[in-house]
mmCIF file of C-alpha atoms in Angstrom:
data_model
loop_
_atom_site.group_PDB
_atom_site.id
_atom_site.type_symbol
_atom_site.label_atom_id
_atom_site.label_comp_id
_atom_site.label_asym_id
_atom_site.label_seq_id
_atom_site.Cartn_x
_atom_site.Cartn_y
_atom_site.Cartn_z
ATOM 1 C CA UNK A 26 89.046 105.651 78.878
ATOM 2 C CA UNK A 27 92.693 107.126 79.603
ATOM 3 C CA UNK A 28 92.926 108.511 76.310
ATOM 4 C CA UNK A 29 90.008 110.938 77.834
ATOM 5 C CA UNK A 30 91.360 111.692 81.255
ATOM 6 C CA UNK A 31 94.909 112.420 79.051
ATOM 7 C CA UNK A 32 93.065 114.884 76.599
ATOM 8 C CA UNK A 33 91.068 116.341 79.948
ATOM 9 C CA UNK A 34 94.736 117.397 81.340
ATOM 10 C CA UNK A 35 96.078 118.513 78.183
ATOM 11 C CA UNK A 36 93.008 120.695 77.752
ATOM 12 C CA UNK A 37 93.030 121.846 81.093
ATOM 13 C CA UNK A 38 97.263 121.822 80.922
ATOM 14 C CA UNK A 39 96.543 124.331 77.665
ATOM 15 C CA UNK A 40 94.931 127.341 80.280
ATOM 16 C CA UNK A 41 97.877 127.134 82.706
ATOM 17 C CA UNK A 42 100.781 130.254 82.154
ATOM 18 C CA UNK A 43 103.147 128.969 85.195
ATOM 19 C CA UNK A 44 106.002 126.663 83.553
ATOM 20 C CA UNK A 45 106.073 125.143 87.249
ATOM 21 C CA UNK A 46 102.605 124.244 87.302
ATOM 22 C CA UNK A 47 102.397 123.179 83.359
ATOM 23 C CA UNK A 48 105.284 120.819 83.821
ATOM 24 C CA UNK A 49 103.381 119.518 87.118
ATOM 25 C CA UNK A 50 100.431 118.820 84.699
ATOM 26 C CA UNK A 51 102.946 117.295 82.283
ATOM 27 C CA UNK A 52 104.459 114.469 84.886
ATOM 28 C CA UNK A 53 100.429 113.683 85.389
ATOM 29 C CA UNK A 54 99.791 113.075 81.695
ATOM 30 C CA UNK A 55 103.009 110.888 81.468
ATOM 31 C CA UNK A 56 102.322 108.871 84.199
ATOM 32 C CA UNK A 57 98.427 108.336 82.909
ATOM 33 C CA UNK A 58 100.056 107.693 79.432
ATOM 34 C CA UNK A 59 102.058 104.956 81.397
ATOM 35 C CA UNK A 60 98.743 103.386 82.708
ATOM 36 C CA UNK A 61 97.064 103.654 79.469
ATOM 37 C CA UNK A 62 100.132 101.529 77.385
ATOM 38 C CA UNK A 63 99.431 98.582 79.659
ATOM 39 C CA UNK A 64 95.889 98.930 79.038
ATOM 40 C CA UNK A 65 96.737 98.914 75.374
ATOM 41 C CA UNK A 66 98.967 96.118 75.581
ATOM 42 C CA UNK A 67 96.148 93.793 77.522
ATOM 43 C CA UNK A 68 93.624 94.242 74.272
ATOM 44 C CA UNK A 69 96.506 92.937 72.158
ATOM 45 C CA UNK A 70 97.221 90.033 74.313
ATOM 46 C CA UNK A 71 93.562 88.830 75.375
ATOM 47 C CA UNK A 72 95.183 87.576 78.753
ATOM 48 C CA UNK A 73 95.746 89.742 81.665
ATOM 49 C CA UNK A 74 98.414 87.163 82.920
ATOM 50 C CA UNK A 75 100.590 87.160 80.432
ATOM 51 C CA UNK A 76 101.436 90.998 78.443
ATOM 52 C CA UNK A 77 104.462 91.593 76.687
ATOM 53 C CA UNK A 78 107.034 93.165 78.665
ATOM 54 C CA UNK A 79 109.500 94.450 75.922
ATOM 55 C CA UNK A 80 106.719 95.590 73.647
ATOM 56 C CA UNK A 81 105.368 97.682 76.860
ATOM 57 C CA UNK A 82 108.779 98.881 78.043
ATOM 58 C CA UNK A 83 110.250 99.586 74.369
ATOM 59 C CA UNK A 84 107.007 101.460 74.254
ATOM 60 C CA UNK A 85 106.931 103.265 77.291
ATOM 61 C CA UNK A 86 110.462 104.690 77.035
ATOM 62 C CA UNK A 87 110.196 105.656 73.682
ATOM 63 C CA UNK A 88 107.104 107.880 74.597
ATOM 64 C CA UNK A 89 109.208 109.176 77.471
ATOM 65 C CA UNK A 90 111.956 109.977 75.480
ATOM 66 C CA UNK A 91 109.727 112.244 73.303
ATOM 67 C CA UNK A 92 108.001 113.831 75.624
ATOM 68 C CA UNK A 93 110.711 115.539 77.163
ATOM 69 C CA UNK A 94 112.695 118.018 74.616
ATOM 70 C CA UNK A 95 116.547 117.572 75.935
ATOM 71 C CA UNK A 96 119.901 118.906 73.973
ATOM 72 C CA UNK A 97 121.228 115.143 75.185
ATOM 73 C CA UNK A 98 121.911 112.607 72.858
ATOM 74 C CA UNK A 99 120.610 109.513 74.410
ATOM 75 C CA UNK A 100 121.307 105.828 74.229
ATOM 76 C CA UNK A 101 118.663 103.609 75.778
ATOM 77 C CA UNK A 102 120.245 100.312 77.142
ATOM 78 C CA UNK A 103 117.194 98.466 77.632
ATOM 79 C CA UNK A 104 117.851 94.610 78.763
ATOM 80 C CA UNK A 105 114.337 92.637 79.493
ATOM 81 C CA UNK A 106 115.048 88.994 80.415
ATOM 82 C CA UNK A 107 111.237 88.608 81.109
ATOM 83 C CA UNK A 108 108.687 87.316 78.578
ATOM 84 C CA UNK A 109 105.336 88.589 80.130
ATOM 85 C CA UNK A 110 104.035 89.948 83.335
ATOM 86 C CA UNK A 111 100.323 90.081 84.733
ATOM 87 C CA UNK A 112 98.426 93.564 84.469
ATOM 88 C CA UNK A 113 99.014 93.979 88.171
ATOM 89 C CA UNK A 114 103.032 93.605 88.101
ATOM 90 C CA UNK A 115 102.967 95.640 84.948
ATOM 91 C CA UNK A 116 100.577 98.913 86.122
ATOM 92 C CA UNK A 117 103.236 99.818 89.352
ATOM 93 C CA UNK A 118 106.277 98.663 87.594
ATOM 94 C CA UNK A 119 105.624 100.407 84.169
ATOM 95 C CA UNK A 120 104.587 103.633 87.313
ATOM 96 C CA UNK A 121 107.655 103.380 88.891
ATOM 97 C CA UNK A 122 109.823 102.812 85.606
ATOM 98 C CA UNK A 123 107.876 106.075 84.404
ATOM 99 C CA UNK A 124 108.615 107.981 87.311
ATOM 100 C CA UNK A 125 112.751 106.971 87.532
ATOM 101 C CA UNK A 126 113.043 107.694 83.431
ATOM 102 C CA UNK A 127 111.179 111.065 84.134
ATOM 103 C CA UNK A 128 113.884 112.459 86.441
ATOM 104 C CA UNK A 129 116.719 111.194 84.515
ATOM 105 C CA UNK A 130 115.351 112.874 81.478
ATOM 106 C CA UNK A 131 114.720 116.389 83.350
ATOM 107 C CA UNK A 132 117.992 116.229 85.734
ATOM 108 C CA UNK A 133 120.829 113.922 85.100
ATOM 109 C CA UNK A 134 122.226 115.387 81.609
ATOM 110 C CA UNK A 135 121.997 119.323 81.802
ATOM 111 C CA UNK A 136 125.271 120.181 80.353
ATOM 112 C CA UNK A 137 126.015 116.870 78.748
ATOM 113 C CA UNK A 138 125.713 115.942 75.370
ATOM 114 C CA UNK A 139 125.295 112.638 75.266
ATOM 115 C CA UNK A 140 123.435 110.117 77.850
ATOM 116 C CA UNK A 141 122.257 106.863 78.675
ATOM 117 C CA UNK A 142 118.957 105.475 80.200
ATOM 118 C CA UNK A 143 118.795 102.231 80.969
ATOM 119 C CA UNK A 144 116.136 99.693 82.283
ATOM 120 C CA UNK A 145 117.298 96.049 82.829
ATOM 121 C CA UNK A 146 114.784 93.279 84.067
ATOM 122 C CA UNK A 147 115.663 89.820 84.733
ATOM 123 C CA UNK A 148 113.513 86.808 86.758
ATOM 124 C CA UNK A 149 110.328 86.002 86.655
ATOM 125 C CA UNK A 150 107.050 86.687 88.565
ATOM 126 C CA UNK A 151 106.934 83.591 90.596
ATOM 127 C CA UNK A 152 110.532 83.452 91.371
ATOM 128 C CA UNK A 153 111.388 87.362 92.067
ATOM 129 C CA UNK A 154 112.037 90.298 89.611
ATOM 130 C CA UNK A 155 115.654 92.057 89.576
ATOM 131 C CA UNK A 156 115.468 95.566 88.044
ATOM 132 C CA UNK A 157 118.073 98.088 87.069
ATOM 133 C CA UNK A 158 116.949 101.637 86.129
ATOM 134 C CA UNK A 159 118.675 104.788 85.959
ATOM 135 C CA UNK A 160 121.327 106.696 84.061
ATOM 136 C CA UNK A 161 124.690 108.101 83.338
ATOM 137 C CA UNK A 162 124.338 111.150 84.468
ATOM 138 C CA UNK A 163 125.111 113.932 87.030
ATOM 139 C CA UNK A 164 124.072 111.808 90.020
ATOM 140 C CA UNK A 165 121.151 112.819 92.386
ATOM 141 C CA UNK A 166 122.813 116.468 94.624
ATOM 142 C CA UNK A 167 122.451 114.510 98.158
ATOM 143 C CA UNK A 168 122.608 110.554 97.855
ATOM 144 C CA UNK A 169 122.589 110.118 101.828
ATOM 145 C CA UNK A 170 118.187 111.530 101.269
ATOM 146 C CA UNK A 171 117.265 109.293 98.368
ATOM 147 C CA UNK A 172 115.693 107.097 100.470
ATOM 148 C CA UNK A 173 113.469 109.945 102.259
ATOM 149 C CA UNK A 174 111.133 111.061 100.077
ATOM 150 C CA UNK A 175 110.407 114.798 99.878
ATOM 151 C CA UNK A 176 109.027 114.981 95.795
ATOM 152 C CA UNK A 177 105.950 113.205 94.607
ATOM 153 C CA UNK A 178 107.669 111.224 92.144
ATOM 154 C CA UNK A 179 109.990 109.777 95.211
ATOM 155 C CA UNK A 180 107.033 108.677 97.238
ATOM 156 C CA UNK A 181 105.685 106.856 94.053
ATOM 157 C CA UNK A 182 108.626 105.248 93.613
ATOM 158 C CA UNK A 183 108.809 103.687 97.087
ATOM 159 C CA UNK A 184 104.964 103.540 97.434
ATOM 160 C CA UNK A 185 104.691 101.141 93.882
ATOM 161 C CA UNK A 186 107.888 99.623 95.079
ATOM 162 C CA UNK A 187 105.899 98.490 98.221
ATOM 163 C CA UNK A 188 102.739 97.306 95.658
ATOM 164 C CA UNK A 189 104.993 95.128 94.114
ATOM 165 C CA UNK A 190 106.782 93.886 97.239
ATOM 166 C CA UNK A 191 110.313 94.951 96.764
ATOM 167 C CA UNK A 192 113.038 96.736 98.102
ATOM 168 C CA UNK A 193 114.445 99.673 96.487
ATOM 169 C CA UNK A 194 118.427 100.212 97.063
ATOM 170 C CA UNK A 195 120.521 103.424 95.242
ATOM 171 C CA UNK A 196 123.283 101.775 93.178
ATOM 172 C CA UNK A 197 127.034 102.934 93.664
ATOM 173 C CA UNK A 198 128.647 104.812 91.357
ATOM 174 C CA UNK A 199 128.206 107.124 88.799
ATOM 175 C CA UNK A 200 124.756 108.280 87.556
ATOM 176 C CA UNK A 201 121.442 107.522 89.201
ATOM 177 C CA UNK A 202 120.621 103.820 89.437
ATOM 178 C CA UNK A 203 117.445 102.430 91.279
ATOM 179 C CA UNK A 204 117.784 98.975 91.859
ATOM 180 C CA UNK A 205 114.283 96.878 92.381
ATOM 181 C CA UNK A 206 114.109 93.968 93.830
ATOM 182 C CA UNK A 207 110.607 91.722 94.774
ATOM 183 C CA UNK A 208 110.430 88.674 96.632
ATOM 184 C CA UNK A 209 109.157 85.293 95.342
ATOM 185 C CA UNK A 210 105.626 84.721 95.679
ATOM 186 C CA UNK A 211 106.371 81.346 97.821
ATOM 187 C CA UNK A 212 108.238 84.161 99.965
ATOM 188 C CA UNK A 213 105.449 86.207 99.967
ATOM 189 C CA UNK A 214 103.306 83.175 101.070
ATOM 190 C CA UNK A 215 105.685 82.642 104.081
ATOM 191 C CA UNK A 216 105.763 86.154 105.509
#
């Protein structure tokens, strides 16, 4: 059970006097905590094929929200154009969705008092999924290395992004914006 191996971290998180190291322990629970909502959601829909995507993601960045403590007054723009997904869209999407909302909440508003994190998913599983994730804020320090991953949460990003066969492309503009996009499955069945 995930509830367990959560409680097993926080326990263990509880010994730990480094703020580096508790905060390392922290991004482990949340990302666990991302797992275990999906599991969640498939006992209240019965069908592994089809879970409720804005149930999960209203979910998911709600918890996020709270488990950071920021001065920020946020706004959460969520836009999901998607019904349901299958448990094995929803584990490395919900991962990577966990991972992008994580940095904006630690990074892109120091200073600012107000905020936006947004998530926008349109298309479907057999025809390709478009995703928008990101934020308002100060912008990552060194765009032209976004797409060489030197953190752990950057090589999950592009790792999932490769589970769920997409591309992952740094928007223009302001803010950090991740944007996700997976091929069709008759695509997939080509290549």
């Amino acid at each position: 059970n995930l509830q367990i191996v959560k409680s097993l971290i926080r326990f263990q998180m509880d010994q730990v006097k480094d703020p580096h190291t508790e905060e390392l322990f922290n991004e482990c629970v949340n990302r666990v905590s991302a797992m275990a909502l999906v599991h969640e959601q498939t006992y209240l829909s019965k069908d592994l094929a089809n879970i409720d995507v804005n149930s999960y993601l209203a979910h998911l960045t709600r918890d996020l929200c709270h488990a950071y403590t920021i001065d920020t007054k946020l706004e959460l723009d969520i836009r999901i154009n998607v019904p349901t997904l299958s448990v094995d869209t929803l584990i490395p999407l919900g991962l990577v969705i966990n991972e992008i909302i994580s940095n904006s909440l630690k990074y892109a508003f120091k200073g600012r008092k107000e905020g936006i994190i947004m998530v926008h998913l349109d298309g479907d599983q057999h025809s390709g999924l478009s995703m928008s994730i990101g934020d308002n804020g100060i912008g990552l320090p060194d765009r032209s290395r976004w797409d060489r991953p030197e953190t752990l949460g950057m090589e999950l990003i592009h790792t999932l992004a490769g589970q769920l066969d997409a591309t992952v492309e740094l928007a223009p503009g302001p803010g950090t914006v991740y944007r996700i996009v997976t091929i069709s499955k008759e695509k997939r069945k080509r290549a």
